[in-house]
XYZ file of C-alpha atoms in Angstrom:
664
model
C 132.657 358.554 167.185
C 133.239 354.833 167.225
C 134.802 354.654 170.517
C 132.807 355.982 169.035
C 134.965 357.147 166.282
C 133.025 356.287 163.121
C 131.782 359.743 162.474
C 131.024 362.376 165.031
C 127.296 362.844 165.420
C 127.369 366.501 164.400
C 129.256 365.604 161.231
C 126.842 362.717 160.694
C 123.947 365.149 161.100
C 125.443 367.440 158.465
C 125.871 364.478 156.136
C 122.311 363.363 156.876
C 120.973 366.742 155.783
C 123.440 367.987 153.200
C 125.082 364.916 151.676
C 126.129 364.787 148.058
C 127.730 361.773 146.390
C 130.547 360.647 148.629
C 130.560 357.009 147.750
C 134.342 356.509 147.659
C 134.872 357.899 151.112
C 134.943 355.115 153.697
C 136.627 356.334 156.837
C 138.106 353.551 158.945
C 138.319 353.865 162.701
C 140.473 351.571 164.805
C 140.161 350.860 168.495
C 142.905 349.618 170.760
C 144.002 348.787 174.311
C 146.788 347.083 176.227
C 147.136 344.059 178.455
C 147.822 344.188 182.162
C 148.528 340.664 183.444
C 146.040 339.271 185.932
C 147.586 338.750 189.344
C 147.656 335.094 190.315
C 146.670 334.181 193.826
C 149.311 332.130 195.613
C 146.716 329.802 197.076
C 143.175 328.822 196.192
C 140.758 327.140 198.513
C 138.969 324.021 197.305
C 135.663 325.877 197.064
C 137.249 328.596 194.956
C 138.776 325.995 192.640
C 135.391 324.336 192.252
C 133.741 327.621 191.354
C 136.536 328.468 188.942
C 136.335 325.066 187.264
C 132.568 325.383 186.905
C 133.042 328.839 185.481
C 135.542 327.579 182.939
C 133.332 324.699 181.905
C 130.342 327.003 181.484
C 132.379 329.393 179.370
C 132.102 332.368 181.703
C 135.870 332.725 181.973
C 136.665 331.781 178.403
C 137.668 335.267 177.292
C 139.299 336.453 180.509
C 142.677 335.080 179.426
C 142.699 337.096 176.198
C 145.209 339.958 176.521
C 143.812 343.460 176.345
C 146.026 344.241 173.372
C 144.369 341.487 171.367
C 140.995 343.192 171.581
C 142.318 346.461 170.268
C 145.488 345.953 168.242
C 145.473 346.666 164.548
C 144.467 343.785 162.275
C 147.293 342.399 160.166
C 145.099 342.805 157.083
C 141.878 344.814 156.777
C 139.946 347.277 154.590
C 140.302 345.291 151.375
C 139.444 346.859 148.024
C 139.607 345.455 144.503
C 141.196 347.349 141.610
C 139.033 348.608 138.724
C 140.229 345.776 136.456
C 139.587 343.225 139.203
C 143.096 341.789 139.046
C 144.591 343.304 142.191
C 143.531 343.995 145.744
C 144.779 346.550 148.226
C 144.465 346.429 151.998
C 145.673 348.113 155.163
C 148.401 346.518 157.242
C 150.374 347.884 160.213
C 153.945 349.017 159.681
C 155.756 350.909 162.419
C 152.469 350.606 164.378
C 150.591 352.597 161.724
C 148.154 351.465 159.084
C 149.725 351.501 155.645
C 148.527 350.386 152.224
C 149.682 347.069 150.786
C 148.965 345.955 147.218
C 148.571 342.321 146.169
C 149.195 341.685 142.471
C 148.718 338.328 140.704
C 151.879 336.237 140.859
C 153.746 338.838 142.922
C 154.549 339.148 146.621
C 152.520 341.649 148.617
C 154.042 345.122 148.389
C 153.670 347.934 150.885
C 153.241 351.180 148.927
C 153.103 353.788 151.711
C 155.486 354.591 154.558
C 153.352 356.410 157.114
C 154.842 356.548 160.601
C 153.081 359.415 162.379
C 149.379 358.561 162.167
C 147.026 355.999 160.622
C 145.573 357.060 157.306
C 141.833 357.693 157.472
C 140.712 356.073 154.233
C 141.832 355.204 150.717
C 140.512 354.147 147.290
C 141.691 353.143 143.817
C 141.976 355.606 140.932
C 142.721 353.424 137.941
C 144.740 350.236 138.244
C 148.051 351.941 139.040
C 147.110 354.674 141.474
C 145.722 354.865 144.998
C 144.466 357.933 146.830
C 144.366 358.240 150.603
C 143.583 360.861 153.247
C 145.328 361.619 156.510
C 145.331 364.432 159.040
C 148.052 365.674 161.372
C 147.879 364.640 165.025
C 144.090 364.640 165.050
C 143.512 368.171 163.764
C 140.998 366.821 161.175
C 142.458 369.043 158.475
C 142.663 366.082 156.131
C 145.164 366.137 153.288
C 144.713 364.167 150.086
C 147.628 362.017 148.905
C 148.243 360.166 145.641
C 150.382 357.015 145.338
C 151.706 356.121 141.875
C 152.140 352.339 141.924
C 154.473 352.334 138.917
C 156.960 354.894 140.208
C 156.320 354.304 143.902
C 156.072 358.048 144.514
C 153.617 359.669 146.899
C 152.365 363.238 146.407
C 150.551 365.474 148.891
C 147.852 366.864 146.632
C 146.596 369.444 149.134
C 149.717 370.737 150.927
C 147.953 373.653 152.572
C 148.390 374.163 156.353
C 145.132 374.377 158.286
C 143.029 373.401 155.255
C 140.609 370.473 155.129
C 140.066 368.442 151.951
C 136.817 366.588 151.247
C 135.762 364.436 148.293
C 132.924 365.801 146.168
C 133.008 363.145 143.430
C 135.489 360.328 142.894
C 134.872 360.536 139.095
C 134.800 356.773 138.727
C 135.180 356.937 134.928
C 138.122 359.323 135.059
C 141.348 357.785 136.362
C 143.295 361.043 136.312
C 141.072 363.517 138.138
C 138.954 364.058 141.231
C 136.514 366.710 142.359
C 137.365 367.888 145.856
C 136.380 370.763 148.108
C 138.785 372.891 150.129
C 138.309 375.649 152.675
C 141.622 377.311 151.844
C 140.066 380.617 150.685
C 137.800 380.887 153.722
C 138.037 378.450 156.692
C 134.238 378.454 157.064
C 133.246 377.505 153.505
C 134.409 375.070 150.835
C 135.079 375.746 147.140
C 135.165 372.919 144.597
C 138.315 372.137 142.639
C 139.175 369.669 139.913
C 142.516 368.132 140.763
C 144.923 366.424 138.387
C 146.326 363.399 140.198
C 149.487 363.256 138.098
C 150.544 366.888 138.339
C 148.662 368.022 141.433
C 147.246 370.982 139.491
C 144.104 372.486 141.044
C 141.469 374.106 138.834
C 138.611 375.995 140.456
C 135.362 374.280 139.476
C 132.893 376.231 141.618
C 133.470 379.126 143.982
C 131.279 379.078 147.035
C 129.154 382.259 147.079
C 129.139 382.027 150.857
C 126.340 379.767 151.989
C 126.780 376.480 150.108
C 127.151 373.616 152.585
C 127.386 370.818 150.020
C 127.649 370.122 146.316
C 126.127 367.398 144.153
C 127.215 366.047 140.769
C 125.546 364.109 137.983
C 126.898 360.840 136.583
C 129.213 362.745 134.248
C 130.860 364.543 137.149
C 129.201 367.900 136.506
C 128.131 370.001 139.478
C 124.361 370.256 139.208
C 123.210 370.674 142.814
C 124.231 373.098 145.549
C 122.706 373.183 149.008
C 122.790 376.503 150.811
C 122.160 377.059 154.486
C 121.614 380.122 156.613
C 122.138 377.966 159.661
C 118.447 377.128 160.057
C 116.911 376.931 156.585
C 118.356 374.864 153.756
C 117.828 375.728 150.097
C 118.356 373.183 147.319
C 119.698 374.863 144.193
C 119.710 373.115 140.814
C 120.856 373.756 137.291
C 119.557 371.939 134.228
C 122.880 371.991 132.371
C 126.547 372.080 133.440
C 127.729 375.662 133.769
C 124.198 376.997 133.732
C 122.565 379.235 136.266
C 121.382 377.703 139.521
C 117.714 378.031 140.367
C 115.925 377.386 143.632
C 114.108 374.058 143.958
C 112.975 374.268 147.564
C 113.738 375.667 150.979
C 113.302 373.471 154.022
C 113.793 374.006 157.720
C 116.739 372.127 159.195
C 114.226 369.943 161.021
C 113.191 368.488 157.682
C 115.451 366.101 155.851
C 115.810 366.314 152.092
C 119.159 364.877 151.044
C 119.953 364.454 147.331
C 121.763 361.139 146.836
C 122.521 360.709 143.114
C 120.979 361.363 139.710
C 118.825 359.069 137.641
C 120.851 357.582 134.813
C 119.633 360.068 132.219
C 120.829 362.857 134.551
C 117.379 364.496 134.461
C 116.037 363.594 137.913
C 117.666 362.576 141.168
C 117.072 360.268 144.107
C 116.871 361.682 147.614
C 116.343 360.683 151.198
C 113.313 362.680 152.305
C 111.253 363.176 155.443
C 109.099 365.883 153.840
C 105.533 365.086 154.866
C 106.772 361.998 156.733
C 108.104 361.076 160.114
C 110.422 358.363 158.779
C 112.773 359.294 155.942
C 112.076 357.490 152.655
C 113.935 357.134 149.366
C 112.183 359.140 146.649
C 112.730 360.124 143.042
C 112.520 363.875 142.579
C 111.751 365.735 139.350
C 113.439 369.173 139.199
C 111.306 370.202 136.203
C 108.061 369.959 138.130
C 109.611 370.678 141.523
C 107.809 367.665 142.960
C 108.456 364.165 144.196
C 107.923 361.873 141.195
C 107.565 358.651 143.151
C 108.448 356.913 146.365
C 111.091 354.233 145.894
C 111.136 352.685 149.367
C 109.810 353.578 152.809
C 109.300 351.899 156.168
C 106.995 352.628 159.064
C 109.496 351.686 161.788
C 112.801 353.322 160.832
C 114.343 355.776 158.397
C 115.578 354.641 155.010
C 118.565 356.787 154.132
C 120.837 354.814 151.829
C 120.528 353.742 148.182
C 123.029 351.909 145.982
C 123.237 351.569 142.224
C 125.036 349.633 139.514
C 127.332 351.947 137.592
C 127.683 349.389 134.819
C 124.047 348.330 134.425
C 122.552 351.757 135.200
C 119.963 350.501 137.697
C 119.318 351.160 141.359
C 120.111 348.056 143.377
C 119.390 348.092 147.131
C 118.232 350.489 149.839
C 119.722 350.385 153.308
C 118.093 350.794 156.702
C 118.697 349.738 160.278
C 116.299 348.307 162.826
C 117.957 346.442 165.670
C 120.256 345.016 162.979
C 121.341 346.255 159.529
C 118.899 345.552 156.703
C 118.572 345.994 152.958
C 115.808 345.884 150.374
C 116.956 345.030 146.848
C 114.981 346.084 143.789
C 116.600 344.386 140.824
C 116.744 340.590 140.301
C 120.518 340.423 139.863
C 121.209 342.085 143.202
C 118.650 339.938 145.020
C 120.147 336.800 143.485
C 123.706 337.866 144.286
C 123.010 338.590 147.950
C 120.916 335.435 148.314
C 123.757 333.366 146.879
C 126.327 334.985 149.136
C 124.108 334.641 152.186
C 123.742 330.919 151.510
C 127.515 330.581 151.945
C 127.457 332.314 155.343
C 124.414 331.362 157.422
C 124.367 333.233 160.725
C 126.482 336.098 159.429
C 125.819 339.535 158.065
C 127.052 339.636 154.466
C 128.128 342.873 152.777
C 129.799 343.716 149.493
C 132.422 346.310 150.391
C 134.214 346.782 147.057
C 133.826 345.837 143.405
C 135.561 346.162 140.059
C 134.234 348.116 137.098
C 132.906 345.045 135.343
C 130.982 344.183 138.512
C 132.002 340.551 138.447
C 134.652 340.554 141.218
C 133.795 341.749 144.705
C 135.227 341.962 148.199
C 132.734 340.264 150.505
C 132.609 340.724 154.271
C 131.002 338.106 156.526
C 130.645 339.184 160.157
C 128.365 339.315 163.181
C 128.280 340.657 166.727
C 130.913 338.149 167.892
C 133.521 338.601 165.207
C 134.841 341.070 162.673
C 134.756 337.989 160.502
C 136.498 337.214 157.253
C 136.961 338.903 153.902
C 136.744 337.094 150.601
C 137.332 337.836 146.952
C 134.251 336.646 145.107
C 134.273 335.784 141.419
C 130.710 336.082 140.178
C 131.216 334.104 136.967
C 132.593 331.029 138.708
C 130.702 331.580 141.972
C 134.052 331.126 143.731
C 135.027 332.633 147.071
C 138.726 333.060 147.852
C 139.690 333.879 151.433
C 141.599 337.137 151.713
C 141.947 337.307 155.491
C 140.363 336.662 158.849
C 140.396 340.100 160.446
C 141.064 339.169 164.098
C 141.816 335.429 164.299
C 143.193 335.902 167.821
C 139.665 336.683 169.072
C 137.814 333.353 168.780
C 134.142 333.821 168.012
C 133.092 331.160 170.513
C 134.722 333.140 173.322
C 132.899 336.379 172.560
C 129.641 337.613 174.098
C 126.318 338.162 172.329
C 125.095 341.702 171.742
C 121.387 341.439 172.522
C 118.907 344.056 171.229
C 116.709 345.382 174.054
C 113.902 347.897 174.585
C 112.628 349.837 177.560
C 110.235 352.733 178.148
C 111.367 356.190 179.150
C 109.595 357.865 182.050
C 107.559 359.944 179.589
C 106.575 356.982 177.432
C 109.111 356.827 174.585
C 110.434 353.478 173.404
C 114.202 353.414 173.854
C 116.057 350.814 171.821
C 119.484 349.598 172.802
C 121.836 346.689 173.307
C 122.841 344.636 176.314
C 126.028 342.586 176.283
C 126.392 340.127 179.129
C 129.656 338.358 179.940
C 130.026 334.975 178.271
C 128.564 332.291 180.510
C 126.699 334.820 182.661
C 123.653 335.273 180.463
C 121.363 334.234 183.316
C 123.359 335.833 186.103
C 121.953 338.489 188.406
C 123.440 341.498 190.166
C 126.269 341.969 187.686
C 128.647 344.932 187.607
C 127.637 347.137 184.666
C 129.226 349.753 182.438
C 126.615 352.131 181.032
C 127.886 353.370 177.681
C 125.918 356.226 176.040
C 127.041 356.866 172.468
C 128.651 359.964 170.962
C 127.014 362.402 168.633
C 124.451 362.756 170.018
C 122.768 362.653 166.580
C 124.122 359.230 165.850
C 123.165 355.740 167.044
C 124.624 352.552 168.471
C 124.390 349.559 166.164
C 124.507 345.782 166.293
C 128.054 344.886 165.313
C 131.301 343.497 166.579
C 132.528 346.058 169.092
C 135.980 345.202 170.509
C 135.535 347.693 173.337
C 132.285 346.111 174.495
C 133.720 342.609 174.057
C 136.722 343.532 176.149
C 134.582 344.866 178.978
C 132.400 341.745 178.862
C 135.492 339.514 178.939
C 136.457 341.096 182.235
C 133.070 340.224 183.734
C 131.290 343.551 183.239
C 127.939 343.807 181.487
C 127.580 346.675 179.022
C 124.384 348.656 178.400
C 124.147 350.862 175.295
C 121.021 352.881 174.598
C 119.774 354.913 171.660
C 118.362 357.750 173.734
C 116.049 360.349 172.157
C 117.837 362.194 169.391
C 119.540 359.044 168.143
C 119.266 358.883 164.378
C 117.291 356.429 162.297
C 114.116 356.416 164.368
C 112.313 359.242 162.613
C 111.919 362.958 162.900
C 109.768 363.061 166.049
C 112.252 360.965 168.004
C 115.108 363.163 166.802
C 113.298 366.417 167.617
C 112.471 365.114 171.096
C 116.141 365.757 171.900
C 116.063 369.486 171.153
C 117.283 371.511 174.124
C 117.364 368.313 176.155
C 121.116 367.829 176.537
C 121.416 366.910 180.182
C 117.605 366.927 180.446
C 115.308 364.260 179.021
C 118.166 362.799 176.998
C 119.953 362.146 180.262
C 116.739 360.815 181.808
C 116.680 358.193 179.039
C 120.125 357.043 180.175
C 119.043 356.988 183.835
C 115.867 355.094 182.925
C 118.046 352.459 181.274
C 119.951 351.996 184.523
C 116.683 351.714 186.472
C 115.354 349.190 183.953
C 118.488 347.065 184.241
C 118.297 347.101 188.044
C 114.604 346.127 187.989
C 115.435 343.288 185.598
C 117.805 342.005 188.258
C 120.751 342.166 185.894
C 122.603 345.077 187.495
C 124.001 345.317 190.976
C 122.872 348.881 191.813
C 126.043 349.393 193.850
C 128.277 348.462 190.918
C 127.214 350.621 187.998
C 129.735 352.864 186.233
C 129.194 355.185 183.276
C 131.567 355.734 180.374
C 131.306 357.545 177.065
C 133.145 359.509 174.411
C 132.320 362.868 172.824
C 128.620 363.463 173.584
C 128.866 360.216 175.567
C 131.537 361.950 177.637
C 129.139 364.829 178.218
C 126.445 362.304 179.219
C 128.949 360.766 181.622
C 129.630 364.096 183.311
C 125.948 364.960 183.236
C 125.120 361.608 184.806
C 127.442 362.030 187.775
C 126.208 365.579 188.417
C 122.486 365.043 187.791
C 122.095 361.555 189.290
C 125.283 360.982 191.300
C 123.612 358.226 193.321
C 123.422 355.953 190.258
C 127.120 355.607 189.492
C 130.015 354.037 191.326
C 132.572 355.541 188.911
C 132.823 357.395 185.618
C 135.104 357.714 182.577
C 134.864 360.842 180.434
C 136.526 360.488 177.012
C 136.825 363.847 175.154
C 133.516 364.980 176.595
C 131.920 368.436 176.780
C 131.816 369.977 180.254
C 130.735 373.566 179.518
C 128.150 374.244 176.811
C 129.108 377.916 176.602
C 132.792 377.348 175.863
C 132.036 374.322 173.688
C 130.082 376.428 171.217
C 132.796 379.072 171.106
C 135.536 376.627 170.129
C 133.887 374.573 167.372
C 135.791 374.185 164.063
C 135.283 377.118 161.667
C 133.510 374.967 159.073
C 130.789 374.181 161.637
C 129.933 377.864 162.086
C 127.398 378.012 159.210
C 125.299 375.559 161.240
C 125.603 377.363 164.561
C 122.062 378.773 164.499
C 120.556 375.310 164.143
C 122.884 374.164 166.929
C 121.374 376.890 169.093
C 117.894 375.506 168.373
C 118.947 371.950 169.111
C 121.099 372.559 172.199
C 120.372 376.100 173.348
C 121.351 379.696 172.650
C 124.104 381.011 174.955
C 122.291 384.358 175.223
C 118.582 383.470 175.147
C 118.943 380.160 177.034
C 121.675 381.190 179.433
C 120.053 379.691 182.532
C 119.267 376.443 180.724
C 122.829 375.993 179.452
C 124.288 376.801 182.833
C 122.065 374.196 184.494
C 123.015 371.649 181.815
C 126.783 372.295 181.962
C 128.412 369.786 184.344
C 131.350 372.068 185.144
C 129.069 374.312 187.198
C 127.883 371.403 189.352
C 131.073 369.643 190.371
C 129.977 369.919 193.995
C 127.436 367.169 193.243
C 130.036 364.679 192.002
C 130.520 361.720 194.317
C 132.057 359.212 191.895
C 135.741 358.670 191.104
C 136.476 360.095 187.648
C 138.923 359.254 184.873
C 139.289 361.840 182.078
C 140.941 361.253 178.693
C 141.629 364.026 176.174
C 143.484 364.705 172.942
C 145.391 367.982 173.055
C 144.576 368.861 169.426
C 140.894 367.969 169.499
C 139.132 370.360 167.064
C 135.606 369.370 168.108
C 135.823 369.205 171.886
C 138.602 371.589 172.839
C 141.013 370.443 175.547
C 139.665 373.277 177.687
C 136.495 371.219 178.187
C 138.458 368.549 180.045
C 140.768 371.039 181.739
C 137.781 372.865 183.223
C 136.209 369.827 184.843
C 139.546 368.547 186.157
C 140.580 371.951 187.535
C 137.187 372.489 189.178
C 137.416 369.151 190.973
C 140.997 369.731 192.052
C 139.939 373.036 193.600
C 137.556 371.001 195.748
C 140.433 368.742 196.754
C 139.196 365.847 194.629
C 141.803 363.749 192.842
C 141.018 363.041 189.206
C 143.002 360.729 186.971
C 143.681 362.762 183.814
C 145.359 361.472 180.655
C 146.223 363.900 177.852
C 147.926 362.902 174.609
C 149.652 365.767 172.804
C 149.523 364.095 169.371
C 145.822 363.232 169.416
C 142.547 364.895 168.537
C 138.981 363.716 169.040
C 139.797 360.320 170.477
C 143.024 358.336 170.522
C 143.926 356.958 167.087
C 147.587 356.051 167.475
C 147.971 352.510 168.689
C 150.238 353.221 171.656
C 147.870 355.934 172.892
C 144.849 353.693 172.608
C 146.705 351.001 174.504
C 147.367 353.485 177.289
C 143.750 354.686 177.323
C 142.163 351.261 177.572
C 144.797 350.087 180.023
C 143.906 352.967 182.306
C 140.209 352.175 181.900
C 140.766 348.524 182.761
C 142.550 349.331 185.992
C 140.007 352.014 186.848
C 137.000 349.729 186.332
C 138.690 346.840 188.150
C 139.208 349.078 191.151
C 135.597 350.180 191.316
C 133.573 347.300 189.851
C 135.336 344.129 191.025
């Protein structure tokens, strides 16, 4: 989650192991908060005024006057995409406090084309020059529906109007403006069948019925299903067919510990590229030959981190760049045109990360994002032929870059010798300060990672004078197989020790005031929060649990039905409720509430499909039985994290007051 709401770590793990082409699916996650005015003192002594003036001049108080809402409110314009013909752009803009799609046509005023009032849409893309497709769930249930917007008629159609059914994109069929390949679990909640859907009529045609164990499907460049990946929960089998409609044959079976993820086909549709850790610790990009059943060649590998992403030019039929992440995002480009394009764009934006986020079919008009850790930056429309950049929008102009704090990559050693990478954000103007109040912020997942980026949540905390420590504890993705496997059956064990070791490191560095350290996290980070205040209660002054797991037994019983095929591997990674009963009981915070000494704030969405509301209810009820007051906020129209703007405002407002009470 990117409050971690980007993608839940378990979903990210599934994608990491079973991904097919999903290149049109870019899920946006917004974060928000609200402003509580700072109380003004009626009188200030001369010494206090001197200190305050010095603080202002040094920049340490520069961001303190920025309202909370400004850190978290929806951008006026964001998520830009260019139409296939390159003449129009679409973007998201708030209407009735919800993100809606707006289209900008040449010579015409901007036109809002959706009227969503209940919940932000989760992502959208163009299908032809006169149609947009978007996805949205209901109150956080994550049963995403697929909608089509006809720009000529202005009509919107729910393409998957099936209660309790989740729609996923299999192939966006970039050369076919009228159809999509999608998967639905409407026949069986636990498995997904593939359908071809007509965007004009809404007609669904069954393309492939799931025999029962297929976790993902892969298509060739013509949109034909050629790959199916089966799982028995522990072992994954890659199935392949040489021709569309032919019989699938087995290519390989791997244990879930091994990563072999087909990405896309070579341009003759005879081989395919994959992210593979077979015979390696760090995943590499390889070309695989189904005829021989062997890896044909290695495309790109690194010794320090996994390489999991690969892009290609649909027009020129060449692979372009591979993606990876060290302490910052990186790319390695293979063809001269891509290298030249990125070099040219980078020359326009020194000091910024530059990404191409959308392009037209002719690949001569692109949406370019320029950003860094202090700003979400600006978006431009780039014309390749004229080498001209046209500003589309500054995403958050009300958050001046010079008032934001730097997100510094850090490293420390765990008590058993692992290198733990992370990030430390110190309040602006307090980079050399000692004994600061600190918020320790373990990420969600847990098979996910924190990244160097603009994080409004972290920036908000820093603006209020609190340092923020984020760590990629063992199990965090991108650091290789051994580091990932080191997390197995270590929820609340060595994974939690990595968090504690980060606190100890920060205290020894002199940065943290050991009496003013709080812990806060969402999803698995919420579990780590509860685990922290039960396992090492002496470390934390206060704690905030955001949709966190409290009981590993009940958590595994209430997972969404489409996670159940992976339950056996979950048992190997976390623990089996029968075979590892004592371990799971020891690692479940709800059974150790008697150890909790810290004030606790709990936030929960009532319709959360991943971490059932019962997880929060249990920890709150157990503490109340001990006579301990717990601040508990539940939103009835939310799921795994608060998406609706007013709910996010309430959540971050409560956090601000809570941290002020215990850290200031």
